[in-house]
Backbone as numpy.savetxt, mean C-alpha at the origin, in Angstrom:
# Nx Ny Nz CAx CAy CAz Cx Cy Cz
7.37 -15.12 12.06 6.52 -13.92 12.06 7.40 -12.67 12.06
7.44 -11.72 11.15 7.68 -10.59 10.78 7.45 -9.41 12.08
7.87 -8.77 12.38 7.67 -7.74 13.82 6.69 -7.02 13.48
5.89 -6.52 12.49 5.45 -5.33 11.86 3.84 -5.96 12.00
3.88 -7.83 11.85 2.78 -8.57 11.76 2.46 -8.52 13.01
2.77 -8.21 14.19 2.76 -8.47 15.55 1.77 -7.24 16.19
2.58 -5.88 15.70 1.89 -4.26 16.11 0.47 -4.52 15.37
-0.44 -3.89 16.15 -1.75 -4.13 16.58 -2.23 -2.60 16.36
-3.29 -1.70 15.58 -3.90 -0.38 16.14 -4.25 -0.21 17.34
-4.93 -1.02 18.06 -5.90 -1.02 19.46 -5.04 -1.71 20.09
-6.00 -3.30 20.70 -5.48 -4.13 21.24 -4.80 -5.32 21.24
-4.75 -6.36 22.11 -4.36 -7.91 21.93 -5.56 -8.58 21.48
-6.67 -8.18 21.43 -7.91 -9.26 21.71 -8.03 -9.39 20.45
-8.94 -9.07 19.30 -8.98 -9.34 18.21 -7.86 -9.04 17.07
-8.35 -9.77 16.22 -6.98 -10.04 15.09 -6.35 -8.92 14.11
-5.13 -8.86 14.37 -4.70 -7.43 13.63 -5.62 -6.95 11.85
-6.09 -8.26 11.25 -6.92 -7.81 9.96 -8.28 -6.70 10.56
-9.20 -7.67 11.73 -10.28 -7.02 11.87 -9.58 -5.45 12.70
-8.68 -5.38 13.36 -8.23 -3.87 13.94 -8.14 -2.78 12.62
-7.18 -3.64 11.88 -6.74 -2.24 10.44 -8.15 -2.08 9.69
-9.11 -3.33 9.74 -10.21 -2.79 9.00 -10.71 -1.61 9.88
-10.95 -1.95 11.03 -12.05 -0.51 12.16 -11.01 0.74 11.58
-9.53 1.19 11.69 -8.99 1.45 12.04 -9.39 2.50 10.74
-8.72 1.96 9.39 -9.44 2.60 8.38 -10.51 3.36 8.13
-11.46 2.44 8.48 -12.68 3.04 8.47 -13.29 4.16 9.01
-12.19 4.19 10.51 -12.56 5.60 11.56 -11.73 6.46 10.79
-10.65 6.28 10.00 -10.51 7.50 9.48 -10.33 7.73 8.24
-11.14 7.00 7.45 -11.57 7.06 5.91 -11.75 8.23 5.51
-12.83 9.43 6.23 -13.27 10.53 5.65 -12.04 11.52 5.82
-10.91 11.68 6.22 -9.87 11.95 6.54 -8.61 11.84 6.16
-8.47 10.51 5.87 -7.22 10.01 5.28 -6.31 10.57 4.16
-7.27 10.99 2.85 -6.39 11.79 2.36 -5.67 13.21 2.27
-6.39 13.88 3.47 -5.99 14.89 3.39 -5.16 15.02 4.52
-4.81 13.84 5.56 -3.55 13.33 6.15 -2.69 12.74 5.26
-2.94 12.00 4.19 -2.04 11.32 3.80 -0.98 12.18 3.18
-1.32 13.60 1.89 -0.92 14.28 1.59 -0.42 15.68 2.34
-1.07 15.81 3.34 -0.16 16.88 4.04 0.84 16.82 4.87
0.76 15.44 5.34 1.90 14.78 6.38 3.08 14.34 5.40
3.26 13.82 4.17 4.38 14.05 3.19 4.53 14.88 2.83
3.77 16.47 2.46 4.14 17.03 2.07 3.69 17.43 0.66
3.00 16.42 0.07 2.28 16.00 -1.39 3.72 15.24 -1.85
4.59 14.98 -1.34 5.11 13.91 -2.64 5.01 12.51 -2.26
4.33 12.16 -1.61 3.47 10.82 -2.06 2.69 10.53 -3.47
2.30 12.11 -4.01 1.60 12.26 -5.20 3.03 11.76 -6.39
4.44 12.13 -6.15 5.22 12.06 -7.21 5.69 10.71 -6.92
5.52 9.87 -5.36 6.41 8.29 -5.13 5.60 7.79 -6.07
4.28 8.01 -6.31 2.98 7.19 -6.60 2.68 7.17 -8.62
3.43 8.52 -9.14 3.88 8.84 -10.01 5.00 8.48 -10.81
6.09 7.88 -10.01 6.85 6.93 -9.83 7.02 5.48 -10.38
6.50 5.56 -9.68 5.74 3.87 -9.60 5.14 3.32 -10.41
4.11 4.09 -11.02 3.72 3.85 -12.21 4.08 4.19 -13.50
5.13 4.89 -13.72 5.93 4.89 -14.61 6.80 4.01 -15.41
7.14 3.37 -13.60 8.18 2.00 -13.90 7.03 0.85 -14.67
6.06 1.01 -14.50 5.10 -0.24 -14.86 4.93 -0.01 -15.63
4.50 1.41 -16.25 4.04 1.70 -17.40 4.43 0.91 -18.90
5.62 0.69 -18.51 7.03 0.05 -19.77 6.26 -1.15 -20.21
5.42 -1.71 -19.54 4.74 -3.26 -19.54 3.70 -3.43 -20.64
2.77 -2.04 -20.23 1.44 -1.92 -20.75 0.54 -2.76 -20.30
0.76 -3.00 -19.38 -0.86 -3.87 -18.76 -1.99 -3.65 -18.67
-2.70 -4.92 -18.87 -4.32 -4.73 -19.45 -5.03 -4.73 -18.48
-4.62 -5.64 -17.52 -5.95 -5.92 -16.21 -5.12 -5.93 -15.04
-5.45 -4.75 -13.74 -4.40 -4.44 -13.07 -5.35 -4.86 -11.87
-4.66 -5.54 -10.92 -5.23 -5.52 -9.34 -4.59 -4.36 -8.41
-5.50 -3.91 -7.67 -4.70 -2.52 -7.03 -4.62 -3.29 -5.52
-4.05 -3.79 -4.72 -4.18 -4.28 -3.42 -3.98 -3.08 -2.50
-5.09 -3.42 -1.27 -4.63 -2.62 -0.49 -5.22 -0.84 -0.91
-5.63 -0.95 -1.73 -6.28 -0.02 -2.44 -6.81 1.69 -1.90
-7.44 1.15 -0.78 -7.63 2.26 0.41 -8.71 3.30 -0.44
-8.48 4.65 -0.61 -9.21 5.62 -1.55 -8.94 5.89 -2.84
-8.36 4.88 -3.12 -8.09 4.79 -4.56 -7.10 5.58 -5.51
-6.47 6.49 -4.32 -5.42 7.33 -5.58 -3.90 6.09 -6.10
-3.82 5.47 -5.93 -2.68 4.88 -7.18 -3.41 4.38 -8.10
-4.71 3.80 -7.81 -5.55 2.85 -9.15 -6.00 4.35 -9.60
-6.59 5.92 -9.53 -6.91 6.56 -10.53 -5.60 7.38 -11.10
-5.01 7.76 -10.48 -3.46 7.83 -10.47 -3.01 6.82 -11.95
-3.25 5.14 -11.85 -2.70 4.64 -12.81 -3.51 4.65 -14.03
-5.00 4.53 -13.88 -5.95 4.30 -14.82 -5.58 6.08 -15.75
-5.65 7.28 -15.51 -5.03 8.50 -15.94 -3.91 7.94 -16.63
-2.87 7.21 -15.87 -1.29 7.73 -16.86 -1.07 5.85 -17.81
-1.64 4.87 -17.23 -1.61 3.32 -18.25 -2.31 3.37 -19.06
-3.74 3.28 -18.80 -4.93 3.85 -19.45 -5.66 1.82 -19.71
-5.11 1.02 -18.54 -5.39 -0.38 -18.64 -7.22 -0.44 -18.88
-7.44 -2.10 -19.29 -8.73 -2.03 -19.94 -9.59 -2.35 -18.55
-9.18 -2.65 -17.24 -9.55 -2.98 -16.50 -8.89 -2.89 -15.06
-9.31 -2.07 -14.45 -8.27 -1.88 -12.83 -9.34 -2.67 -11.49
-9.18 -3.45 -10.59 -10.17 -3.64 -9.68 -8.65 -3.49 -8.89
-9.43 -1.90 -7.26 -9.21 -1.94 -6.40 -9.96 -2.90 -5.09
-8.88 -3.68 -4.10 -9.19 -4.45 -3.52 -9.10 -3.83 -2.16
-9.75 -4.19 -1.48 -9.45 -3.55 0.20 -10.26 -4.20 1.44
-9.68 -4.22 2.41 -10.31 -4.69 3.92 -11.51 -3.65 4.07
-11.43 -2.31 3.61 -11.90 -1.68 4.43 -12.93 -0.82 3.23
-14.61 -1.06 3.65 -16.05 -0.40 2.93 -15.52 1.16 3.17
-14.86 2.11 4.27 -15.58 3.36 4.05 -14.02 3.37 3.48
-12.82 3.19 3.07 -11.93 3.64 2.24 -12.41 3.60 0.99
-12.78 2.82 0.97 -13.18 2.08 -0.84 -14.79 3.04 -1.21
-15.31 3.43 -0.13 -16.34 4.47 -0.53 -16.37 5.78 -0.77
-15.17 6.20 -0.38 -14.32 7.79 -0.68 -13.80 7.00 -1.76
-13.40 5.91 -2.16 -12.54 6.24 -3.65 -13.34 6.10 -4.66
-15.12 5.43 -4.54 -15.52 5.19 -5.52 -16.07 6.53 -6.06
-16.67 6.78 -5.17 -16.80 8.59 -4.61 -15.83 10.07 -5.74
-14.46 9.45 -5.82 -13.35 9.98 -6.57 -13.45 9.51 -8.04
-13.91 7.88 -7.84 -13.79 7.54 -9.28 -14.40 8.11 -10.06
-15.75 8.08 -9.69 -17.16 8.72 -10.62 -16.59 10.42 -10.77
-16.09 11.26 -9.82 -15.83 12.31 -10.74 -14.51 12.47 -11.41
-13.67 11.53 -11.12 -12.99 11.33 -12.22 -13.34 10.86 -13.89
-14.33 10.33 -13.72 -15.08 9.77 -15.19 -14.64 8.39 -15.55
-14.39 7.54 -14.02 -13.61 6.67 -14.68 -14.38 5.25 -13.77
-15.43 5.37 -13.60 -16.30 3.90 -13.47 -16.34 3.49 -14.10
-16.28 2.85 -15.45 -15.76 2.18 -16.55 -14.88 1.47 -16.47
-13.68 1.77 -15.80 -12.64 1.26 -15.93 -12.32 0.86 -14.48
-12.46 1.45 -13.48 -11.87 0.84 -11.97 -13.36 0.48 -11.33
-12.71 -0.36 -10.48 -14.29 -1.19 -9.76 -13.28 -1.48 -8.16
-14.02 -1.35 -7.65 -13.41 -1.89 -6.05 -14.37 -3.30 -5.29
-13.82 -3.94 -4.76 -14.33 -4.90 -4.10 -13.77 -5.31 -2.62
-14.32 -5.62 -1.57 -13.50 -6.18 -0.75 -13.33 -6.88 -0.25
-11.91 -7.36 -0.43 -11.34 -8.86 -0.01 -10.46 -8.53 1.09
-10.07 -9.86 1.60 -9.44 -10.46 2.59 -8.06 -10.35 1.71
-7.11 -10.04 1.82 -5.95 -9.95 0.97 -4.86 -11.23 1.53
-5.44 -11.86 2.58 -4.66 -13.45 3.10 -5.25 -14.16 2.26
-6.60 -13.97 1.53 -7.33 -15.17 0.68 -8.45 -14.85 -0.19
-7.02 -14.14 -1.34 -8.10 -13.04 -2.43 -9.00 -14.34 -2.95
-10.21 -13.78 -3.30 -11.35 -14.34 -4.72 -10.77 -14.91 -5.61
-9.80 -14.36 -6.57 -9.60 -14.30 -7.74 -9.02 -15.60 -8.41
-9.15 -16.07 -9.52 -8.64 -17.06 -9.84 -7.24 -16.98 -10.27
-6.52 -18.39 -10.58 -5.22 -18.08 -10.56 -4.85 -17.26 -11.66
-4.01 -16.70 -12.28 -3.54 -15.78 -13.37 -4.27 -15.22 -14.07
-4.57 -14.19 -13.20 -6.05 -13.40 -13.40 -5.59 -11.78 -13.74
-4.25 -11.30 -13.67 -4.15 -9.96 -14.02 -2.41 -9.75 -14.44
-2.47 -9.20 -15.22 -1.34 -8.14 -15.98 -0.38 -8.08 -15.33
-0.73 -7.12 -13.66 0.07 -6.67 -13.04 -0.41 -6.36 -11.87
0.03 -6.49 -10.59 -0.68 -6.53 -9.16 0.29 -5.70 -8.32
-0.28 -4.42 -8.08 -0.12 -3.21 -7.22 -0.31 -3.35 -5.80
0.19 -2.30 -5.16 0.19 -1.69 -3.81 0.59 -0.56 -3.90
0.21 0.16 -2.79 0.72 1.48 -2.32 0.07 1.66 -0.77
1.25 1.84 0.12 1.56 1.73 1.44 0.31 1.29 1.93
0.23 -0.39 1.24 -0.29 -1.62 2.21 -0.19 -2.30 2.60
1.07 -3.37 1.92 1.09 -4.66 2.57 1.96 -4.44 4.02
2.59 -3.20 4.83 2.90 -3.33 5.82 1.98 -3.65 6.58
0.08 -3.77 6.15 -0.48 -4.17 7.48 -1.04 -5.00 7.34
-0.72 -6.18 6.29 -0.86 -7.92 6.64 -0.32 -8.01 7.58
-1.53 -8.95 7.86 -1.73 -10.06 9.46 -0.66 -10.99 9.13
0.03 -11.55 7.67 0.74 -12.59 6.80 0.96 -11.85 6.04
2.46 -11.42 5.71 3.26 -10.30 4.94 3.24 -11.95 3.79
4.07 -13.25 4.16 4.36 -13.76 3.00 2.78 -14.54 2.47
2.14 -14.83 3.19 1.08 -15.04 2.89 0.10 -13.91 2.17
0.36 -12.80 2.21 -0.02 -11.98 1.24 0.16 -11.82 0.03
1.64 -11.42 0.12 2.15 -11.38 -1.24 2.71 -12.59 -2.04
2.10 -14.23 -1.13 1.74 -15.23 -2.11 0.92 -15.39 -2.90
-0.50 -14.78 -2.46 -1.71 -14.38 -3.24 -1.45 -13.56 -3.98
-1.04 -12.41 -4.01 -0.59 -11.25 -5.27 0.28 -11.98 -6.24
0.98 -13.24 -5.90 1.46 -13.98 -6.90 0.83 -14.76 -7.74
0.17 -15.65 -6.86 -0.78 -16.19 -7.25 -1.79 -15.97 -8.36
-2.59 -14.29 -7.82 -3.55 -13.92 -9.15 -2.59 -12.99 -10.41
-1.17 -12.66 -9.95 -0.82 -12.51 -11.28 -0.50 -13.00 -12.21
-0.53 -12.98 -13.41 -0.57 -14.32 -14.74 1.40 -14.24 -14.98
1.52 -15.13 -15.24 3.41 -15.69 -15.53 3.57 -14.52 -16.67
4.64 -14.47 -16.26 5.28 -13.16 -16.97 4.68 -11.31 -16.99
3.78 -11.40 -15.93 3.19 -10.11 -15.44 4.00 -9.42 -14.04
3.81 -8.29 -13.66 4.70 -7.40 -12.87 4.28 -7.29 -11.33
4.73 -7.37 -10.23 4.14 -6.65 -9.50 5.18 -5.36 -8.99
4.57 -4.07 -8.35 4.80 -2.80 -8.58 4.10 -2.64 -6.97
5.18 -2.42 -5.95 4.86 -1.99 -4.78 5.29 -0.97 -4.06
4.99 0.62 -3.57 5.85 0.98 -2.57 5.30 1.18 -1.43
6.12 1.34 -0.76 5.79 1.20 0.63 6.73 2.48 2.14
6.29 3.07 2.86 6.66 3.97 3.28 8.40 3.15 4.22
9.52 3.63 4.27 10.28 3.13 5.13 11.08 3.74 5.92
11.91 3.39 6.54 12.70 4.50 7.55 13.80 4.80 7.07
14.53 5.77 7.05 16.22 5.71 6.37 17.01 5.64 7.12
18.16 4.66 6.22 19.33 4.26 7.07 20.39 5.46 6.89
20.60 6.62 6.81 21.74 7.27 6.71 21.66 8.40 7.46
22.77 8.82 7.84 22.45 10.12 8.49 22.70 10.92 7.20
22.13 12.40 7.60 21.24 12.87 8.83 19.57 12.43 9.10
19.38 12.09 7.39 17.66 11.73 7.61 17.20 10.84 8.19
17.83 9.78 8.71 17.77 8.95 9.75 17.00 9.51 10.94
17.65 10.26 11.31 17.60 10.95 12.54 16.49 12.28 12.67
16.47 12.81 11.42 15.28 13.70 11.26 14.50 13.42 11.26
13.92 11.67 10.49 12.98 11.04 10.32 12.26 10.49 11.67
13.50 10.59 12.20 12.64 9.43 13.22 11.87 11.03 14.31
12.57 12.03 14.62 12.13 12.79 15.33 10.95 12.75 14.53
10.56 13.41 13.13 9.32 13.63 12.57 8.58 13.00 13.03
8.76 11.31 12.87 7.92 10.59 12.70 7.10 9.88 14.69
8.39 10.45 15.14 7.43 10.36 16.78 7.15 11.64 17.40
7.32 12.31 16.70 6.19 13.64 17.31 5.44 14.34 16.53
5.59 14.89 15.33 4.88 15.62 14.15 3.78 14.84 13.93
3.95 13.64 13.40 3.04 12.92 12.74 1.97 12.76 13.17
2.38 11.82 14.82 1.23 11.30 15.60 0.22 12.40 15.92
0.97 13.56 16.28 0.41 14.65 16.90 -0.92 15.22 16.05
-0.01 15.18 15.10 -1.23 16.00 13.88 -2.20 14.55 13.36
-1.87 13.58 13.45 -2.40 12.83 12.75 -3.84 12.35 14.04
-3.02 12.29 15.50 -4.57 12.28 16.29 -5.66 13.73 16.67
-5.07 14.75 15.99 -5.35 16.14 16.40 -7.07 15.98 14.60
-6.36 15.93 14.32 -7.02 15.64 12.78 -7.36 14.71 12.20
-7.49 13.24 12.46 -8.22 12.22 12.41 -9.15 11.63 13.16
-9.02 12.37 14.89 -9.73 11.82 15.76 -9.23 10.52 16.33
-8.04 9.93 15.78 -8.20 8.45 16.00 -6.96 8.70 17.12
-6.86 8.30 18.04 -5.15 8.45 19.07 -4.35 7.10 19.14
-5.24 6.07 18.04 -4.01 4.93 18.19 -3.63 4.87 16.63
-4.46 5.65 15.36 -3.92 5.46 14.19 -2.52 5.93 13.83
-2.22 6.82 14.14 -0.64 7.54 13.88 0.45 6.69 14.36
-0.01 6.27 15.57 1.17 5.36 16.45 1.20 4.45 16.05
0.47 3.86 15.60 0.18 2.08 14.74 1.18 2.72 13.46
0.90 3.81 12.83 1.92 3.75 12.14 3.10 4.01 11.67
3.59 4.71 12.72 4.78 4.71 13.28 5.88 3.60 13.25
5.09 2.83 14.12 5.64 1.33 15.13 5.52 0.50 13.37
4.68 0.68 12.74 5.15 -0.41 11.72 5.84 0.25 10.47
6.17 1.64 10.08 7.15 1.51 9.44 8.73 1.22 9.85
8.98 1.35 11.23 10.19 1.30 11.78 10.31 -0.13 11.56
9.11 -0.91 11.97 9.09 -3.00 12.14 9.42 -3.28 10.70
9.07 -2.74 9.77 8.75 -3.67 8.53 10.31 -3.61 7.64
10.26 -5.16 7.30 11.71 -5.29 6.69 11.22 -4.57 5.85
13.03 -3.59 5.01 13.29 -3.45 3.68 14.37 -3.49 2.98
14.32 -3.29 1.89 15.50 -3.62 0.96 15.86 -4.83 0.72
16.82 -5.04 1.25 17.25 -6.54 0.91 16.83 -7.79 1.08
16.51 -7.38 2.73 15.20 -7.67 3.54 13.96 -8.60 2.54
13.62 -7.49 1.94 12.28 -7.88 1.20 12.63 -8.49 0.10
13.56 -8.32 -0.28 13.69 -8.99 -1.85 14.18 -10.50 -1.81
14.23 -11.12 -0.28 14.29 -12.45 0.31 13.15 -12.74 0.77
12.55 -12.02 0.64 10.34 -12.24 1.45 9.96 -12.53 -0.07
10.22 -11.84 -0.86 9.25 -11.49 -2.70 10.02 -13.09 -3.18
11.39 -13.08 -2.79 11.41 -14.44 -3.83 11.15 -15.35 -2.80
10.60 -15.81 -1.58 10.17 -16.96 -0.94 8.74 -17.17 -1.59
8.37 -15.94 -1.47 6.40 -15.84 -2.07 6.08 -16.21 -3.60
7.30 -16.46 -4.51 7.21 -16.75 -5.38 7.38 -16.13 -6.65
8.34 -14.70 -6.46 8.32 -14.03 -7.40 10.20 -13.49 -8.04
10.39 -13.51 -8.88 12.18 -13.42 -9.27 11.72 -12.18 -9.83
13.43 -11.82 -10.36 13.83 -10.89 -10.80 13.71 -9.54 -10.00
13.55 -9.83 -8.59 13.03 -8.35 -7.79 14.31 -7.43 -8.05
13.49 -5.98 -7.83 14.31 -5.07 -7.18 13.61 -3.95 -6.20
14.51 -2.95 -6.16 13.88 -1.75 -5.22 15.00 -0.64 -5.25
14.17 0.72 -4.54 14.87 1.78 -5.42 14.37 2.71 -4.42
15.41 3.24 -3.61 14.70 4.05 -2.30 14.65 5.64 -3.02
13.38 6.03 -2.37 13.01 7.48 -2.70 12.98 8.82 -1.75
13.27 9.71 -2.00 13.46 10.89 -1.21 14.02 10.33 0.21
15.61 10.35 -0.08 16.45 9.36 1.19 15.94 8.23 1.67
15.61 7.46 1.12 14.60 6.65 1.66 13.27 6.40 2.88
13.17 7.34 2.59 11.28 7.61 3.43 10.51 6.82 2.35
10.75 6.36 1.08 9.55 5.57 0.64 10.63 4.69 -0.26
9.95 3.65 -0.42 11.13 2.53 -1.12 9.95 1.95 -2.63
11.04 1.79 -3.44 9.64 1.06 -4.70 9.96 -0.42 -4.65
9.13 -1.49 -4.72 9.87 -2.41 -4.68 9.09 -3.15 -6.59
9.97 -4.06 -7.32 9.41 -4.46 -8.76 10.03 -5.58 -8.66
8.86 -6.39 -9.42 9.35 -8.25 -9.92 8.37 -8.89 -10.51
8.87 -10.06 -10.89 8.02 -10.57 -11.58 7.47 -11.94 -11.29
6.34 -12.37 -12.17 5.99 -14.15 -11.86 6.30 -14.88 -13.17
């Protein structure tokens, strides 16, 4: 078990999936306008990023995991222009602010959300192009059991395209980061979400969650070669890419 699988939003009693679902949900109506002011907006350019690198592929039918309010799946459906995107998620009121986004984006046509259990997606086996994230799989209950399923429904010779928020190893941002990230964040993030255990939950799991090298020994146990990764703005956000 992974350390990151262990940190809990709330408590010990029920299971870290059903916590991140409540957890979400209390601050769904909220989230993005924490998500983007607490980076700064360049989450908008990691996310820009990211799909760039995929872009090279051209994929037709994209799974968005982890999906939340939907900005990397409208984010990608804008710059791929795939024939089919389904965002996936634990959590009804994230996925109801993004459908919310989709429709005035003009783009119900093309993205659909559903929600799954991401330990034991629906989908049949080699079912998409290319299978996304953006800062989710740090809160599988089963990091490799997750991203066995994201293997699973992607079809052989399709991409997956993940980033994920991380801590940096170098000074000085090391050290800036971490001050930011245990006092700025939480502060504003329970001042303006209402929630006083969401900020700290995520805190405690970007510091827990392997990366780098780390992960690219998790991606090929789960079943996927050719990985890499590519840390961004000093590494506060990492991309990670590979294939099935």
């Amino acid at each position: 078990m992974y350390r990151q699988e262990q940190i809990k939003p709330y408590d010990d009693v029920s299971g870290k999936g059903e916590q991140v679902e409540k957890m979400f949900d209390n601050i769904a109506s909220r989230y993005d306008t924490l998500n983007h002011w607490m980076s700064f907006d360049i989450d908008k350019r990691w996310r820009r990023n990211a799909i760039m690198q995929l872009g090279k592929y051209h994929p037709g039918e994209i799974l968005d995991i982890a999906t939340g309010t939907g900005d990397f799946a409208i984010m990608t459906a804008k710059l791929l222009h795939p024939k089919r995107l389904i965002g996936a998620d634990i959590s009804e009121g994230m996925m109801e602010v993004g459908r919310q986004k989709v429709a005035e984006n003009g783009l119900s046509d093309v993205i659909s959300f559903t929600k799954e259990d991401c330990m034991n997606l629906s989908f049949a086996d080699d079912s998409f192009d290319a299978v996304t994230a953006a800062f989710g799989i740090r809160n599988f209950a089963n990091l490799e059991k997750g991203l066995s399923e994201m293997c699973r429904v992607l079809r052989k010779g399709g991409h997956l395209c993940v980033i994920e928020l991380t801590h940096p190893v170098r000074f000085p941002m090391k050290q800036l980061f971490k001050i930011y990230s245990h006092t700025i964040l939480p502060t504003y993030g329970r001042l303006i979400s209402k929630d006083k255990k969401a900020y700290d939950y995520l805190t405690a799991t970007i510091e827990a969650f392997p990366q780098g090298e780390a992960m690219m020994d998790i991606l090929s146990r789960a079943g996927f070669h050719s990985s890499s990764f590519k840390r961004m703005t000093c590494g506060i956000c990492t991309l990670y890419m590979a294939d099935k």
